[in-house]
PDB file of C-alpha atoms in Angstrom:
ATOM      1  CA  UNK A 269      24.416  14.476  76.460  1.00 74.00           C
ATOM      2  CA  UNK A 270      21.239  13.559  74.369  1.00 78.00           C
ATOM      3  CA  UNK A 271      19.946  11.376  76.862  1.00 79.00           C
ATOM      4  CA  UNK A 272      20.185  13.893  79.311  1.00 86.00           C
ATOM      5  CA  UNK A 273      18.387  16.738  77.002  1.00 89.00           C
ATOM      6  CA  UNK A 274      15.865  14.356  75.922  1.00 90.00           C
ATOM      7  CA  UNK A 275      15.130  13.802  79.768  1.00 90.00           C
ATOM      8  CA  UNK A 276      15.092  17.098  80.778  1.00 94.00           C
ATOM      9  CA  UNK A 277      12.913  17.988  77.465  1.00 94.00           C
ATOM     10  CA  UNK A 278      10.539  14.846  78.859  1.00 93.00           C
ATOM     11  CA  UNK A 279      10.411  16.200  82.723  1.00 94.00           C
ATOM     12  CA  UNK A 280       9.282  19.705  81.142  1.00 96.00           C
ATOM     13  CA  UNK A 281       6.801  18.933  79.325  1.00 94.00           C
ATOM     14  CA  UNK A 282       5.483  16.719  82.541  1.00 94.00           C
ATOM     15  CA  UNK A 283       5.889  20.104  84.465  1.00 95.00           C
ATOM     16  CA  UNK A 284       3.153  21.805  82.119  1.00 95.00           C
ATOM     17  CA  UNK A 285       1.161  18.545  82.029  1.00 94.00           C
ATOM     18  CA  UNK A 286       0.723  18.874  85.930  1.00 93.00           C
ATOM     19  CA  UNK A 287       0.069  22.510  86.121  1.00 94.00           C
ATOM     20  CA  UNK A 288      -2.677  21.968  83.272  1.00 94.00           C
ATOM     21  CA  UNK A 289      -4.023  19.312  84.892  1.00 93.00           C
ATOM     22  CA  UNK A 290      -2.780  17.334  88.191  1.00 92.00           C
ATOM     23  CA  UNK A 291      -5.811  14.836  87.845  1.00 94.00           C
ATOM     24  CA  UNK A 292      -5.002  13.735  84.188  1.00 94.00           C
ATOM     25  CA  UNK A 293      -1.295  13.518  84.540  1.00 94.00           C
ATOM     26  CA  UNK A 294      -1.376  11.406  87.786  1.00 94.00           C
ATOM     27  CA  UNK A 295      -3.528   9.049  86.138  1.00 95.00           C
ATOM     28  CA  UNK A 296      -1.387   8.971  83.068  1.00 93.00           C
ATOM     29  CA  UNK A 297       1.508   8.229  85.155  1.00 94.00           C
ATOM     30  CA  UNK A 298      -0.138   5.569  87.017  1.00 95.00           C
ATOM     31  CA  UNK A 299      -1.339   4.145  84.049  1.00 94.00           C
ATOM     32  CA  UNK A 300       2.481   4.060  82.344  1.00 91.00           C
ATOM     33  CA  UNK A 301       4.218   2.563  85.370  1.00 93.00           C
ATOM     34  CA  UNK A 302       1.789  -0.317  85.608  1.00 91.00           C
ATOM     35  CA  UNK A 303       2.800  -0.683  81.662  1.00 88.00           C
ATOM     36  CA  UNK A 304       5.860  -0.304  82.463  1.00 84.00           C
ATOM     37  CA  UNK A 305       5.795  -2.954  85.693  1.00 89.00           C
ATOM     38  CA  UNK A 306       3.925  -5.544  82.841  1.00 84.00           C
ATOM     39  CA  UNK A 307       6.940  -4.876  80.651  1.00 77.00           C
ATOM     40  CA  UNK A 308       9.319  -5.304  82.789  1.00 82.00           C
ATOM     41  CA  UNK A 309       9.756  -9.594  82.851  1.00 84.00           C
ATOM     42  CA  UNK A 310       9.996  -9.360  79.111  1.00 75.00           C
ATOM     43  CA  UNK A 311      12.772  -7.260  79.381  1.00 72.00           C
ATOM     44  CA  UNK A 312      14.770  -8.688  81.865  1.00 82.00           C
ATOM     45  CA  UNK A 313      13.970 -12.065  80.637  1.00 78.00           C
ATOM     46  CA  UNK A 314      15.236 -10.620  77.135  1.00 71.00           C
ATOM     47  CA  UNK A 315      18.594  -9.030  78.340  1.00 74.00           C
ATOM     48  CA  UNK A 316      19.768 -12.224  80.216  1.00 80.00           C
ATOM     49  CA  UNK A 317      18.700 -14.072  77.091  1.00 74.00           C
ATOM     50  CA  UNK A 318      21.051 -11.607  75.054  1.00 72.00           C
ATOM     51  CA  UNK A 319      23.599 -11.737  78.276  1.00 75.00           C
ATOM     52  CA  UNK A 320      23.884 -15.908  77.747  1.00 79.00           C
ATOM     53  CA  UNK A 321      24.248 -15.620  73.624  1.00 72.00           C
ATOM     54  CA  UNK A 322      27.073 -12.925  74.315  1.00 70.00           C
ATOM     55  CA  UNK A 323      28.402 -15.707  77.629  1.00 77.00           C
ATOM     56  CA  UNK A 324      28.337 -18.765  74.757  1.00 78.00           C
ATOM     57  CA  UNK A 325      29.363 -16.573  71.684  1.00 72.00           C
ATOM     58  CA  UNK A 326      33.239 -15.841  71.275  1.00 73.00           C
ATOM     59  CA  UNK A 327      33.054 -13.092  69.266  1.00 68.00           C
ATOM     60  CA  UNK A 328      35.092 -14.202  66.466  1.00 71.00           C
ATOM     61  CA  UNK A 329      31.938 -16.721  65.875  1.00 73.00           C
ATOM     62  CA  UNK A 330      30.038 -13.530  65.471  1.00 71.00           C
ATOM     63  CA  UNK A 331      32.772 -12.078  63.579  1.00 72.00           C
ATOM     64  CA  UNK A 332      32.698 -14.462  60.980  1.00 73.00           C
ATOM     65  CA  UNK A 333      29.541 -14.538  60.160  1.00 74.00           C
ATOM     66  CA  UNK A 334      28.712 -10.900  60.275  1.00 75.00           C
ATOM     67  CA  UNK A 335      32.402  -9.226  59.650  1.00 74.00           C
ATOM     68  CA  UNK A 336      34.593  -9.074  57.334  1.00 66.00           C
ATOM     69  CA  UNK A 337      34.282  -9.190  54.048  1.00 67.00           C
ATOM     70  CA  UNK A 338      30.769  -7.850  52.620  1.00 68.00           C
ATOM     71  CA  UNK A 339      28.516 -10.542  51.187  1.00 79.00           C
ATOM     72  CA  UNK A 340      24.948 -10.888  50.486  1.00 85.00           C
ATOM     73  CA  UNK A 341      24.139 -13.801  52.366  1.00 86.00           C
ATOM     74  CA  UNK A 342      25.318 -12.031  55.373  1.00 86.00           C
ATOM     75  CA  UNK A 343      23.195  -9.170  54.977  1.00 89.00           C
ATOM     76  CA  UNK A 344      20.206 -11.313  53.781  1.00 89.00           C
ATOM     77  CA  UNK A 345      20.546 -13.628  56.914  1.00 87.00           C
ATOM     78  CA  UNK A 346      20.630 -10.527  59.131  1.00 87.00           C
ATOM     79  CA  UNK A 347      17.531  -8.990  57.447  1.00 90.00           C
ATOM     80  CA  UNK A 348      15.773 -11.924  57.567  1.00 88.00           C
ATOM     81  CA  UNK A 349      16.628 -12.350  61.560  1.00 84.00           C
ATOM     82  CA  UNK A 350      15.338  -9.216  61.997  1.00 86.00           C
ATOM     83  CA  UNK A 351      12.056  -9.396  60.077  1.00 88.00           C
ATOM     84  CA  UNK A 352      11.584 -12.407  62.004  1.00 85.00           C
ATOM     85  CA  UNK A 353      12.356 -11.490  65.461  1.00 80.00           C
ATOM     86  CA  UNK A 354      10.407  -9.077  68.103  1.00 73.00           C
ATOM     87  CA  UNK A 355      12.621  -7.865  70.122  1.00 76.00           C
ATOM     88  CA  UNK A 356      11.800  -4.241  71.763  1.00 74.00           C
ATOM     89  CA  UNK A 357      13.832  -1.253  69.693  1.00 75.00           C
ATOM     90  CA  UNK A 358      15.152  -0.357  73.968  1.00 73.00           C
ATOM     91  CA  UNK A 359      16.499  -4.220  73.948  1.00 76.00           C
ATOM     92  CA  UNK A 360      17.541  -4.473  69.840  1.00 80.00           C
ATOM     93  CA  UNK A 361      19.782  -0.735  70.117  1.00 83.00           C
ATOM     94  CA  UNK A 362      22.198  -1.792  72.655  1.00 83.00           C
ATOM     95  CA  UNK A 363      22.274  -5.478  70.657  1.00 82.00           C
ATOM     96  CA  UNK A 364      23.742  -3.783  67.817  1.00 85.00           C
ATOM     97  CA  UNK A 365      26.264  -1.931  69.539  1.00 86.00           C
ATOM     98  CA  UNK A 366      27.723  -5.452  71.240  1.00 83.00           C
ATOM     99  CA  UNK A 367      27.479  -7.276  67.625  1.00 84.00           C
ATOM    100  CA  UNK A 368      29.681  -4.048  66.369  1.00 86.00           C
ATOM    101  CA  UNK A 369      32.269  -4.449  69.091  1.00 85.00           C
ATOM    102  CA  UNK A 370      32.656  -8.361  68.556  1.00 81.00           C
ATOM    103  CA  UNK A 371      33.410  -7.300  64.991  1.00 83.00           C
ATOM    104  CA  UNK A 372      30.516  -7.186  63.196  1.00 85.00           C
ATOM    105  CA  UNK A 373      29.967  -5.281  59.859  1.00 87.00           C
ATOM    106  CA  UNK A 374      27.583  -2.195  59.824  1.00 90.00           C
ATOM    107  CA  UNK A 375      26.029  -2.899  57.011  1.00 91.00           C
ATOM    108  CA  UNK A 376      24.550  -6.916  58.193  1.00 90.00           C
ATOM    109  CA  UNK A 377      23.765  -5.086  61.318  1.00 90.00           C
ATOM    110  CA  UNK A 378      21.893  -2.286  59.870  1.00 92.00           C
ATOM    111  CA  UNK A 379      20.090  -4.336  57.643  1.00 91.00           C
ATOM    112  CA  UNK A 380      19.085  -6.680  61.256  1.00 89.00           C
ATOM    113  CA  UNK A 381      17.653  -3.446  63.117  1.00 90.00           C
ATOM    114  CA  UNK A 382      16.271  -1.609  59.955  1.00 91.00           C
ATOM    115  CA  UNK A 383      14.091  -5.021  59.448  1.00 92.00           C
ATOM    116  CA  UNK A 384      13.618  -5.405  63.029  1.00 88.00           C
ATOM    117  CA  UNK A 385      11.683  -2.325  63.090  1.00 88.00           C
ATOM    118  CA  UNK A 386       9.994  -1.929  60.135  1.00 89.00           C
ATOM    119  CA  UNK A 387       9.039  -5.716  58.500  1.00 89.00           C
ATOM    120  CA  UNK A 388       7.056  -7.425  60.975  1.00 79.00           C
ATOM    121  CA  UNK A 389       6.552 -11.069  60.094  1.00 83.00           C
ATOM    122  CA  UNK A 390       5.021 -11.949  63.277  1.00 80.00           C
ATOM    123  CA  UNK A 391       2.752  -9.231  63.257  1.00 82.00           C
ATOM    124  CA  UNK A 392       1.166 -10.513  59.766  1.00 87.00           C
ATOM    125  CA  UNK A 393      -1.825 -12.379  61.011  1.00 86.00           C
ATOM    126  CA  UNK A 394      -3.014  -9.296  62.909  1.00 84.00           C
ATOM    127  CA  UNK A 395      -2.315  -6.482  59.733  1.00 87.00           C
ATOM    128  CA  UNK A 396      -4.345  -8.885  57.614  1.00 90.00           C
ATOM    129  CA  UNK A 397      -6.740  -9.110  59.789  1.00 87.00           C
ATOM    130  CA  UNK A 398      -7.020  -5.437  60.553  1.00 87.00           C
ATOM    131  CA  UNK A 399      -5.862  -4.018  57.208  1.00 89.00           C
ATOM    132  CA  UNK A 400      -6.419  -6.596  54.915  1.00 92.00           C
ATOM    133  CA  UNK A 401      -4.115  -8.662  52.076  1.00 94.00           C
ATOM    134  CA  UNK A 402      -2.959  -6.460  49.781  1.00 95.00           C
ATOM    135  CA  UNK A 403      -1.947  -3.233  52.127  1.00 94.00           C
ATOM    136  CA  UNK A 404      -0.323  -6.218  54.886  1.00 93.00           C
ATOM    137  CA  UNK A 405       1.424  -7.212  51.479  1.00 93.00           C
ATOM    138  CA  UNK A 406       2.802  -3.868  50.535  1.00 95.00           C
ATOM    139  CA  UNK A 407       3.727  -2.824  53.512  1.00 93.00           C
ATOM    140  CA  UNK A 408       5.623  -5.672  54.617  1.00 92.00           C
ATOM    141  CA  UNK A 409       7.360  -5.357  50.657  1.00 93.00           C
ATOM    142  CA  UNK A 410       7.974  -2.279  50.540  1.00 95.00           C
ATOM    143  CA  UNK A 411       9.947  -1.741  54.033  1.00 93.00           C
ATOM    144  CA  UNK A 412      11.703  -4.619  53.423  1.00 93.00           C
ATOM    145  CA  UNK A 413      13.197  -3.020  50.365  1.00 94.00           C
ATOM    146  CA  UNK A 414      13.407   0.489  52.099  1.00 95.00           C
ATOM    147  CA  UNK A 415      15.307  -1.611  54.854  1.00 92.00           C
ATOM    148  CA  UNK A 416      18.033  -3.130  52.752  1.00 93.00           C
ATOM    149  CA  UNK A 417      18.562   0.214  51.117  1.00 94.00           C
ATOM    150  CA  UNK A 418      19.351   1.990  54.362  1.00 93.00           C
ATOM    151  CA  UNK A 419      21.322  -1.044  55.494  1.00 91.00           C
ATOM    152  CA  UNK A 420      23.307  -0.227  52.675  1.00 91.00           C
ATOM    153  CA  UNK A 421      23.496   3.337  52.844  1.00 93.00           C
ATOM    154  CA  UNK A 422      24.363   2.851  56.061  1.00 90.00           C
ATOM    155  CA  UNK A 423      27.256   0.165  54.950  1.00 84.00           C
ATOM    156  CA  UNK A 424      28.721   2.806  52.455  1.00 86.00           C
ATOM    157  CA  UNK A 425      28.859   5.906  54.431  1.00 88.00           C
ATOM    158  CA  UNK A 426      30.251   4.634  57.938  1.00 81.00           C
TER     159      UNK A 426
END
């Protein structure tokens, strides 16, 4: 039901775009389904890759290292995944949702997509080159922390 508002909410607001300006719009689309087409190996190439772990993965593996009882380490090891990985929020989303149904705890799983999109190891060598040491440094710290504490919100309310 919120897909389908969200699409319908998208395809009116491309409605006004093309009577204010069918030039502009066509090129805009253009230019977002040759994005799109550029994407489009990554993503595939990123769902089979996700498709195989699932194949090789009985999920009481996953179960045991991110269910059951609460502990630290599996948090930490989640958040650290996550900080460390680049995987598209489309691509991570659905992730989280299989790790939950092979038995995985909300909270290790939180703290994986929370750091997923908001640390960004890989991504240091460009902030310190574009916003220099000290704001790459506090920004990186500083969601970190505001990660975990969601992923733990997140643990105690659900």
């Amino acid at each position: 039901m919120v897909a389908a508002v969200i699409n319908i909410f998208a395809l009116l607001l491309l409605f006004i775009s093309f009577l204010k300006s069918n030039k502009k719009t066509k090129g805009a689309l253009k230019i977002a389904l040759f994005k799109g087409l550029g994407l489009a190996p990554q993503l595939i190439s990123l769902v089979a890759l996700i498709g195989i772990v699932f194949a090789f993965l009985p999920p009481e593996l996953i179960k045991e290292f991110l269910g059951g009882n609460f502990s630290l380490i599996q948090v930490g090891g989640a958040a650290l995944f996550g900080a460390v990985m680049m995987i598209p929020s489309l691509i991570a989303l659905p992730l989280a949702g299989s790790l939950i149904d092979a038995g995985a705890s909300y909270t290790p799983v939180a703290a994986f997509i929370t750091t997923l999109t908001m640390v960004g190891f890989v991504t240091i060598p460009v902030e310190l080159k574009e916003l220099g040491k000290k704001i790459t440094i506090y920004r990186n710290g500083l969601a970190l922390i505001f990660a975990l504490v969601i992923a733990f919100m997140i643990g105690v309310f659900i």
